[in-house]
Coordinates of C-alpha atoms in Angstrom, one line a residue:
M183 CA 82.9 -123.9 -186.4
S184 CA 80.2 -126.3 -187.4
R185 CA 76.6 -125.2 -188.1
A186 CA 75.5 -127.5 -185.3
L187 CA 77.7 -125.6 -182.8
S188 CA 76.2 -122.3 -183.9
S189 CA 72.6 -123.3 -183.9
R190 CA 72.3 -125.7 -181.0
I191 CA 74.4 -123.9 -178.4
V192 CA 73.4 -120.3 -179.0
R193 CA 69.8 -120.5 -180.3
P194 CA 68.1 -122.3 -177.4
L195 CA 69.3 -119.8 -174.8
A196 CA 69.6 -116.7 -177.0
L197 CA 72.8 -115.7 -175.1
T198 CA 70.8 -113.5 -172.7
V199 CA 71.3 -116.1 -170.0
L200 CA 75.0 -115.6 -170.5
A201 CA 74.8 -111.9 -169.8
A202 CA 72.5 -112.3 -166.8
A203 CA 74.6 -114.9 -165.2
V204 CA 78.0 -113.3 -165.5
V205 CA 77.4 -109.6 -165.4
G206 CA 75.3 -109.6 -162.3
S207 CA 77.9 -110.7 -159.8
L208 CA 80.7 -108.8 -161.4
A209 CA 78.9 -105.5 -161.1
V210 CA 77.8 -103.5 -158.2
P211 CA 77.0 -106.4 -155.8
G212 CA 80.7 -106.5 -155.1
T213 CA 80.2 -103.0 -153.6
A214 CA 78.2 -104.5 -150.8
R215 CA 81.2 -106.4 -149.7
A216 CA 82.6 -103.0 -149.0
S217 CA 80.2 -102.9 -146.1
A218 CA 82.9 -104.3 -143.8
F219 CA 85.1 -101.3 -144.7
Q220 CA 84.3 -99.2 -141.6
L221 CA 87.2 -97.0 -140.7
H222 CA 87.7 -95.6 -137.2
E223 CA 90.9 -93.8 -138.3
D224 CA 89.8 -90.2 -138.1
S225 CA 91.5 -89.3 -134.8
V226 CA 95.2 -89.9 -134.1
Q227 CA 94.8 -89.0 -130.4
A228 CA 92.0 -91.6 -130.0
M229 CA 93.9 -94.2 -132.0
G230 CA 96.7 -94.1 -129.3
R231 CA 94.1 -95.5 -126.8
A232 CA 92.6 -97.9 -129.4
Y233 CA 89.8 -95.4 -129.6
A234 CA 88.8 -95.8 -125.9
G235 CA 87.2 -92.5 -124.6
M236 CA 87.0 -91.2 -128.2
L237 CA 83.9 -89.1 -127.5
T238 CA 84.8 -88.0 -123.9
A239 CA 88.5 -87.5 -123.4
G240 CA 88.5 -83.9 -124.5
G241 CA 91.0 -81.7 -126.3
D242 CA 90.3 -83.5 -129.6
C243 CA 88.6 -81.6 -132.5
S244 CA 87.6 -84.9 -134.1
V245 CA 84.4 -84.8 -132.0
V246 CA 83.1 -82.5 -134.7
A247 CA 82.5 -85.6 -136.8
N248 CA 82.1 -88.3 -134.1
S249 CA 80.2 -86.6 -131.2
P250 CA 78.8 -83.1 -131.8
A251 CA 77.7 -82.7 -128.2
S252 CA 81.3 -83.2 -127.1
M253 CA 82.3 -80.0 -128.8
S254 CA 81.4 -78.4 -125.5
L255 CA 84.6 -79.8 -124.1
L256 CA 86.6 -77.6 -126.5
T257 CA 87.5 -74.4 -124.6
G258 CA 87.8 -72.2 -127.7
G259 CA 88.4 -72.5 -131.4
C260 CA 90.6 -75.1 -133.1
F261 CA 92.0 -76.4 -136.4
Q262 CA 93.1 -80.0 -136.6
A263 CA 94.6 -82.1 -139.4
D264 CA 95.0 -85.9 -139.1
V265 CA 96.4 -88.4 -141.5
T266 CA 96.7 -92.2 -140.8
G267 CA 98.5 -94.6 -143.1
I268 CA 96.8 -98.0 -143.2
N269 CA 98.9 -101.0 -144.2
F270 CA 96.8 -104.1 -144.6
S271 CA 98.0 -107.6 -145.7
A272 CA 95.8 -110.4 -146.9
K273 CA 97.5 -113.6 -148.3
F274 CA 95.3 -116.5 -149.6
T275 CA 96.1 -120.2 -149.5
G276 CA 93.6 -122.7 -151.0
Q277 CA 92.2 -124.1 -154.2
A278 CA 89.7 -123.2 -156.9
H279 CA 87.7 -125.2 -159.5
D280 CA 85.1 -124.5 -162.1
A281 CA 81.5 -125.7 -162.3
L282 CA 82.6 -129.0 -163.8
G283 CA 85.1 -129.6 -161.0
R284 CA 88.2 -128.8 -163.1
P285 CA 91.0 -127.0 -161.3
I286 CA 91.4 -123.3 -162.3
S287 CA 94.9 -122.3 -163.3
G288 CA 96.8 -119.5 -161.5
G289 CA 98.5 -118.8 -158.2
N290 CA 97.3 -117.6 -154.9
G291 CA 97.0 -113.9 -156.0
G292 CA 100.0 -112.4 -154.1
D293 CA 99.3 -110.1 -151.2
A294 CA 95.9 -108.6 -151.9
G295 CA 96.4 -105.9 -149.2
T296 CA 97.6 -102.3 -149.8
T297 CA 98.8 -99.2 -148.1
I298 CA 96.5 -96.2 -148.2
P299 CA 96.4 -92.8 -146.4
V300 CA 93.2 -91.8 -144.6
P301 CA 93.0 -88.0 -144.0
A302 CA 90.8 -85.9 -141.8
L303 CA 90.3 -82.2 -141.3
Y304 CA 88.4 -80.3 -138.6
W305 CA 87.5 -76.8 -137.5
A306 CA 85.5 -75.8 -134.5
T307 CA 84.7 -72.5 -132.7
K308 CA 82.8 -71.3 -129.7
M309 CA 79.8 -69.0 -130.3
G310 CA 78.9 -67.2 -127.1
D311 CA 78.7 -69.0 -123.8
K312 CA 76.7 -72.1 -124.8
W313 CA 77.0 -72.7 -128.5
H314 CA 79.7 -74.5 -130.6
L315 CA 80.0 -74.8 -134.3
G316 CA 82.2 -77.3 -136.2
V317 CA 83.0 -78.6 -139.7
G318 CA 84.7 -81.9 -140.5
F319 CA 85.9 -83.8 -143.5
T320 CA 86.5 -87.5 -142.9
V321 CA 86.6 -91.0 -144.6
P322 CA 84.3 -93.2 -142.5
F323 CA 84.3 -96.2 -144.9
G324 CA 87.0 -97.3 -147.3
F325 CA 89.0 -100.3 -148.4
Q326 CA 91.0 -101.8 -151.3
T327 CA 92.1 -105.2 -152.3
K328 CA 94.0 -106.1 -155.5
Y329 CA 95.1 -109.6 -156.7
D330 CA 97.3 -110.7 -159.6
R331 CA 95.1 -110.7 -162.8
D332 CA 95.8 -114.4 -163.5
W333 CA 95.2 -115.8 -160.0
M334 CA 92.9 -118.8 -159.3
G335 CA 90.2 -116.6 -157.8
R336 CA 90.1 -114.1 -160.7
Y337 CA 86.4 -114.9 -161.5
N338 CA 85.4 -113.8 -158.0
A339 CA 87.6 -110.7 -157.7
V340 CA 90.6 -108.9 -159.1
K341 CA 90.4 -105.4 -157.8
S342 CA 87.9 -103.9 -155.2
K343 CA 88.1 -100.3 -154.2
F344 CA 85.5 -98.6 -152.1
Q345 CA 85.4 -95.2 -150.4
S346 CA 82.9 -92.9 -148.6
L347 CA 83.8 -89.2 -148.1
D348 CA 81.9 -87.2 -145.5
A349 CA 81.4 -83.5 -145.1
T350 CA 79.9 -82.9 -141.6
V351 CA 78.5 -79.7 -140.1
S352 CA 77.9 -79.9 -136.3
L353 CA 76.3 -77.7 -133.7
S354 CA 76.2 -78.2 -129.9
Y355 CA 74.3 -76.4 -127.1
D356 CA 75.1 -76.4 -123.4
V357 CA 71.6 -77.1 -121.9
T358 CA 73.0 -76.9 -118.4
D359 CA 76.5 -76.7 -116.8
N360 CA 76.5 -80.5 -116.8
F361 CA 74.6 -81.5 -120.0
S362 CA 75.1 -80.7 -123.7
L363 CA 73.2 -81.7 -126.8
G364 CA 74.7 -81.9 -130.3
L365 CA 73.4 -82.4 -133.9
S366 CA 75.2 -82.9 -137.2
A367 CA 74.2 -82.8 -140.9
I368 CA 76.3 -85.2 -143.1
A369 CA 76.8 -85.1 -146.9
Q370 CA 78.4 -88.3 -148.1
R371 CA 79.9 -89.2 -151.5
T372 CA 80.4 -93.0 -152.0
S373 CA 82.3 -94.4 -154.9
A374 CA 83.3 -97.9 -156.0
E375 CA 85.5 -99.5 -158.6
L376 CA 85.5 -103.3 -159.1
T377 CA 87.1 -105.7 -161.6
S378 CA 86.8 -109.4 -162.2
A379 CA 87.7 -111.9 -164.9
I380 CA 84.9 -113.4 -167.0
N381 CA 85.0 -117.2 -167.6
Y382 CA 83.7 -117.5 -171.1
N383 CA 84.4 -121.2 -171.2
A384 CA 82.1 -121.8 -168.2
V385 CA 79.5 -119.5 -169.7
G386 CA 79.3 -121.6 -172.9
M387 CA 79.2 -124.9 -170.9
G388 CA 76.4 -123.5 -168.8
L389 CA 74.4 -122.6 -171.9
V390 CA 74.5 -126.1 -173.1
Q391 CA 73.5 -127.5 -169.7
K392 CA 70.6 -125.0 -169.5
G393 CA 69.5 -126.0 -173.0
V394 CA 69.4 -129.7 -172.0
A395 CA 67.5 -128.9 -168.8
A396 CA 65.0 -126.9 -170.8
G397 CA 64.5 -129.7 -173.3
L398 CA 65.8 -127.6 -176.1
I399 CA 68.9 -129.8 -176.6
P400 CA 68.7 -133.6 -176.7
A401 CA 70.7 -135.0 -173.8
A402 CA 72.4 -137.4 -176.1
Q403 CA 73.9 -134.5 -178.1
A404 CA 75.2 -132.6 -175.1
P405 CA 78.6 -134.4 -174.7
A406 CA 79.5 -133.7 -178.4
L407 CA 78.4 -130.1 -178.1
L408 CA 80.3 -129.5 -174.9
Q409 CA 83.4 -131.0 -176.6
Q410 CA 82.9 -128.8 -179.7
F411 CA 82.5 -125.6 -177.6
G412 CA 85.4 -126.5 -175.4
T413 CA 87.6 -126.6 -178.6
V414 CA 86.4 -123.2 -179.8
V415 CA 86.4 -121.5 -176.4
P416 CA 88.8 -123.6 -174.1
P417 CA 89.4 -123.0 -170.4
G418 CA 91.4 -119.8 -169.9
S419 CA 89.4 -117.9 -172.6
D420 CA 88.9 -115.0 -170.2
G421 CA 87.6 -111.4 -170.5
M422 CA 87.5 -108.6 -167.9
A423 CA 84.7 -106.7 -166.4
R424 CA 85.2 -103.2 -164.8
I425 CA 82.5 -101.5 -162.9
K426 CA 82.7 -97.9 -161.7
G427 CA 80.1 -95.7 -160.0
D428 CA 79.4 -93.1 -157.3
D429 CA 76.6 -91.2 -155.6
W430 CA 75.9 -88.4 -153.1
A431 CA 73.5 -88.9 -150.2
Y432 CA 72.7 -87.3 -146.8
G433 CA 72.4 -88.3 -143.2
W434 CA 72.5 -87.0 -139.6
Q435 CA 73.7 -87.7 -136.1
I436 CA 72.6 -86.7 -132.6
G437 CA 74.1 -87.1 -129.2
G438 CA 74.5 -86.0 -125.6
L439 CA 77.3 -85.4 -123.2
W440 CA 77.0 -85.6 -119.4
R441 CA 79.5 -84.3 -116.9
L442 CA 78.7 -86.8 -114.2
T443 CA 81.3 -85.4 -111.7
D444 CA 84.3 -83.1 -112.0
N445 CA 86.3 -86.2 -113.0
D446 CA 83.8 -88.3 -115.0
R447 CA 82.1 -87.9 -118.3
L448 CA 79.7 -90.0 -120.4
A449 CA 78.6 -89.5 -124.0
I450 CA 76.1 -91.2 -126.2
N451 CA 75.9 -90.6 -130.0
Y452 CA 73.8 -92.0 -132.8
R453 CA 74.7 -91.7 -136.5
S454 CA 72.0 -92.5 -139.1
K455 CA 72.3 -94.8 -142.0
I456 CA 72.8 -93.2 -145.4
E457 CA 71.0 -94.6 -148.4
H458 CA 72.6 -94.4 -151.8
T459 CA 71.6 -95.1 -155.4
I460 CA 75.0 -95.7 -157.0
S461 CA 75.1 -95.0 -160.7
G462 CA 77.9 -95.9 -163.0
T463 CA 79.2 -97.8 -166.0
A464 CA 80.2 -101.3 -166.9
N465 CA 82.9 -102.0 -169.4
F466 CA 83.8 -105.5 -170.8
T467 CA 86.6 -107.1 -172.8
M468 CA 86.4 -110.3 -174.8
P469 CA 89.1 -112.7 -176.2
A470 CA 89.3 -113.1 -180.0
N471 CA 87.7 -116.5 -180.1
V472 CA 84.6 -115.2 -178.2
K473 CA 84.4 -112.2 -180.5
A474 CA 84.5 -114.5 -183.5
L475 CA 81.6 -116.6 -182.0
L476 CA 79.5 -113.5 -181.6
S477 CA 80.2 -112.2 -185.0
T478 CA 79.0 -115.3 -186.9
P479 CA 75.8 -114.5 -189.0
T480 CA 73.8 -117.1 -187.1
V481 CA 74.6 -115.7 -183.7
Q482 CA 74.2 -112.1 -184.8
G483 CA 70.7 -112.9 -186.1
L484 CA 69.8 -114.6 -182.8
L485 CA 71.2 -111.7 -180.8
A486 CA 69.1 -109.3 -182.8
A487 CA 66.0 -111.4 -182.2
S488 CA 66.6 -111.6 -178.5
G489 CA 66.9 -107.8 -178.1
G490 CA 70.6 -106.9 -178.2
V491 CA 74.2 -107.9 -177.7
P492 CA 75.6 -108.9 -174.2
F493 CA 78.9 -107.7 -172.8
Q494 CA 78.6 -104.2 -174.3
H495 CA 79.5 -101.1 -172.4
T496 CA 76.4 -100.1 -170.4
T497 CA 75.1 -98.2 -167.4
G498 CA 74.0 -99.6 -164.1
T499 CA 72.4 -98.6 -160.8
A500 CA 72.2 -100.3 -157.4
G501 CA 70.9 -99.3 -154.0
F502 CA 73.6 -99.3 -151.3
T503 CA 73.4 -98.2 -147.6
T504 CA 76.1 -97.2 -145.2
P505 CA 75.0 -98.4 -141.8
A506 CA 73.8 -96.7 -138.6
V507 CA 76.2 -96.5 -135.7
A508 CA 75.5 -96.1 -131.9
D509 CA 78.4 -95.2 -129.6
V510 CA 78.7 -95.0 -125.8
S511 CA 81.9 -93.4 -124.4
Y512 CA 83.1 -93.0 -120.8
W513 CA 86.1 -91.1 -119.4
H514 CA 87.6 -90.8 -115.9
E515 CA 90.3 -88.3 -115.3
T516 CA 92.7 -87.7 -112.4
Q517 CA 95.7 -85.3 -112.0
N518 CA 98.1 -87.7 -113.7
F519 CA 96.0 -90.2 -115.6
G520 CA 92.9 -90.5 -117.8
I521 CA 91.0 -93.8 -118.4
G522 CA 88.5 -94.4 -121.1
L523 CA 86.0 -97.0 -122.2
E524 CA 84.2 -97.3 -125.6
L525 CA 81.4 -99.5 -126.9
A526 CA 80.0 -99.0 -130.4
W527 CA 77.3 -101.0 -132.3
T528 CA 77.1 -101.0 -136.1
K529 CA 73.9 -102.0 -137.8
W530 CA 75.3 -104.1 -140.7
D531 CA 72.1 -106.1 -141.0
V532 CA 70.8 -103.5 -143.5
F533 CA 72.6 -105.7 -146.1
K534 CA 70.1 -108.4 -146.7
E535 CA 70.4 -108.3 -150.4
L536 CA 71.5 -106.0 -153.3
R537 CA 69.6 -105.5 -156.5
V538 CA 71.3 -104.3 -159.7
D539 CA 69.5 -102.8 -162.7
Y540 CA 71.3 -102.4 -166.1
G541 CA 70.8 -100.0 -168.9
N542 CA 71.3 -102.8 -171.5
P543 CA 68.0 -104.7 -171.7
V544 CA 69.8 -107.9 -172.5
Q545 CA 71.2 -107.9 -169.0
P546 CA 68.2 -108.4 -166.6
P547 CA 68.3 -107.3 -163.0
T548 CA 70.3 -109.5 -160.6
V549 CA 69.8 -110.0 -156.8
E550 CA 72.5 -111.2 -154.4
E551 CA 71.9 -112.2 -150.8
F552 CA 74.3 -111.1 -148.0
N553 CA 72.5 -111.5 -144.6
W554 CA 75.3 -109.8 -142.7
R555 CA 75.3 -109.5 -138.9
N556 CA 75.5 -106.5 -136.6
T557 CA 78.8 -105.9 -135.0
W558 CA 80.4 -104.6 -131.7
Y559 CA 83.5 -102.5 -131.1
A560 CA 84.8 -102.5 -127.5
A561 CA 87.9 -100.7 -126.2
V562 CA 89.7 -99.8 -123.0
G563 CA 92.7 -97.4 -122.8
G564 CA 94.1 -94.3 -121.2
D565 CA 96.5 -91.4 -121.0
W566 CA 99.4 -90.7 -118.8
Y567 CA 100.1 -87.0 -118.3
V568 CA 103.9 -87.2 -117.8
N569 CA 104.1 -83.4 -117.4
D570 CA 102.3 -80.3 -118.7
R571 CA 103.5 -80.9 -122.2
L572 CA 104.0 -84.7 -122.7
T573 CA 101.2 -87.3 -122.8
L574 CA 101.6 -91.0 -123.4
R575 CA 98.8 -93.3 -124.4
A576 CA 97.9 -97.0 -124.8
G577 CA 94.9 -99.2 -125.3
I578 CA 93.4 -102.4 -126.6
S579 CA 90.2 -103.2 -128.4
V580 CA 88.1 -105.9 -130.2
D581 CA 86.2 -105.3 -133.4
T582 CA 83.9 -108.0 -134.6
T583 CA 83.2 -108.7 -138.3
P584 CA 79.8 -108.7 -140.0
T585 CA 81.0 -111.5 -142.3
H586 CA 81.1 -115.2 -141.5
V587 CA 82.3 -118.3 -143.3
S588 CA 79.2 -118.7 -145.4
T589 CA 79.2 -115.1 -146.7
R590 CA 82.9 -114.2 -146.8
D591 CA 84.6 -113.9 -150.1
P592 CA 87.9 -112.6 -151.7
R593 CA 86.8 -109.0 -152.0
V594 CA 86.8 -108.5 -148.3
P595 CA 88.6 -111.4 -146.6
D596 CA 87.8 -110.0 -143.1
S597 CA 87.5 -111.5 -139.7
T598 CA 87.2 -110.3 -136.1
R599 CA 90.1 -107.9 -135.3
K600 CA 92.0 -107.3 -132.1
I601 CA 93.9 -104.0 -131.8
A602 CA 96.8 -103.0 -129.6
A603 CA 97.8 -99.3 -129.7
V604 CA 100.3 -96.8 -128.3
G605 CA 100.6 -93.0 -128.8
V606 CA 102.3 -89.8 -127.7
G607 CA 101.2 -86.2 -127.6
Y608 CA 103.4 -83.1 -127.1
Q609 CA 102.2 -79.5 -126.5
F610 CA 104.8 -77.3 -128.1
S611 CA 103.1 -74.1 -127.0
D612 CA 99.8 -72.8 -125.7
H613 CA 98.4 -73.0 -129.2
L614 CA 100.3 -75.8 -131.1
R615 CA 100.1 -79.6 -130.4
L616 CA 101.5 -82.6 -132.2
D617 CA 100.2 -86.2 -131.7
A618 CA 101.4 -89.5 -133.1
S619 CA 100.0 -93.0 -132.7
Y620 CA 100.7 -96.6 -133.8
A621 CA 98.4 -99.6 -133.8
H622 CA 98.7 -103.2 -134.8
I623 CA 95.7 -105.2 -136.0
F624 CA 95.7 -108.9 -135.2
V625 CA 93.3 -110.8 -137.5
G626 CA 94.7 -114.3 -138.0
S627 CA 92.9 -116.7 -140.3
A628 CA 89.8 -115.7 -142.2
H629 CA 88.3 -118.8 -143.8
V630 CA 86.5 -118.8 -147.1
S631 CA 84.1 -121.7 -147.7
K632 CA 83.1 -122.3 -151.3
A633 CA 82.8 -118.6 -152.4
T634 CA 81.2 -119.1 -155.9
S635 CA 81.1 -116.8 -158.9
S636 CA 78.0 -116.4 -161.1
T637 CA 79.6 -118.9 -163.6
G638 CA 80.0 -121.6 -160.9
D639 CA 83.7 -121.1 -160.2
T640 CA 84.4 -121.9 -156.6
I641 CA 87.3 -120.9 -154.3
S642 CA 87.9 -122.3 -150.9
G643 CA 90.7 -121.7 -148.4
S644 CA 91.9 -119.2 -145.8
Y645 CA 93.6 -115.9 -145.5
E646 CA 96.3 -114.7 -143.1
D647 CA 95.5 -111.1 -142.4
Y648 CA 97.1 -108.4 -140.4
G649 CA 97.3 -104.6 -140.4
N650 CA 99.4 -101.7 -139.2
L651 CA 98.3 -98.1 -138.5
L652 CA 100.5 -95.1 -138.2
G653 CA 99.1 -91.6 -137.7
V654 CA 100.1 -88.0 -137.1
A655 CA 98.0 -85.0 -136.2
V656 CA 98.6 -81.3 -135.8
Q657 CA 96.2 -79.1 -133.7
Y658 CA 96.1 -75.4 -133.5
T659 CA 93.9 -73.8 -130.9
Y660 CA 92.9 -70.1 -130.5

């Protein structure tokens, strides 16, 4: 490599710009795209009705985590274990190009969806005539997408895995025969793992352009420098970034249940937001030609003068908030049928931006804007009591997305969902009950408009998404 390439490309920008530009969007900001990962799948009974009447139908121990006031509908103690398999498909069709408009090699990434189990476990008991106590373990937020490592959008995302685990302790009190209050304390552990490719060719090109803009490189020399750098670090000179972190934080929920008549019930519940500071590590790989560039004496001296070496294993922290949720539920019951309505509001607009701070001083803080929207979930469904032992269920719902075309990207290629569900319950004895439910999620096309990585690599196109849910639950009452 010529001396001109070493001194004129690296010196003017001291390579810190490279670290700041690339590492920022590859690290924890991707976690915020997990904010569309809300999971309703913690009650197999309710899933059979598309979650209509989830808080008010009765006979479901999942109210421990979803509506503590509704524990007053449980006539005694209960244990309940639920598990729901989520199969989600996301297939991309489109194109990608780098900051210079050159097409990026690679395919469409395959099916980025996955199949994951979502478990839930509950225990509740009655204490005296008016008090109920319950403990629940649930997964209220979680998602995973994974693309082929060499796909065209690899600089935006390869793997995204996000999960929140809740431990909930709930207490309810029957204020009157027709009204109950409930309160919960929530301990939440949130973890994230994210990987993306690093476009070192684009990084070098960007350094030259920034040097010209800053007046540190004569504009007449830029074409030759770009050609020289492109020879040493051509397109496809990729590395990988892997970010992993977690945090514990705490929240609460409060609600009320009204027995309007002998056949009608209404519940209102509010769950608080939970604020995290996610701490973790960032690990990076480099191709041989980039390692050779960084190991030259000229570059090493410049890196030492600028305060350190970029793309080294380091620590990082970022603030992240799981949103508040308000839920209203209604249930009307007759001798042979039960009909439910559900309306939930999720305050996703807490995601205005996300700031990431790094342990390596060469990598300055980065800020990414999101400006997500609040969402609504609406459902109608019901039960048919075929006899004393057999119950059949069905329901439909609509779940809007916080993302829109200007903010959607490959990590969470989500759009508004429509759900159709069916279920069955069978009472084997006075104490043992089995429930099973199936739901199909209709998503359709989710458009991505110019999702851009920190190195200027842009992907545009659309996703065809759908999902299937299959759950089983066992309940033992005493």
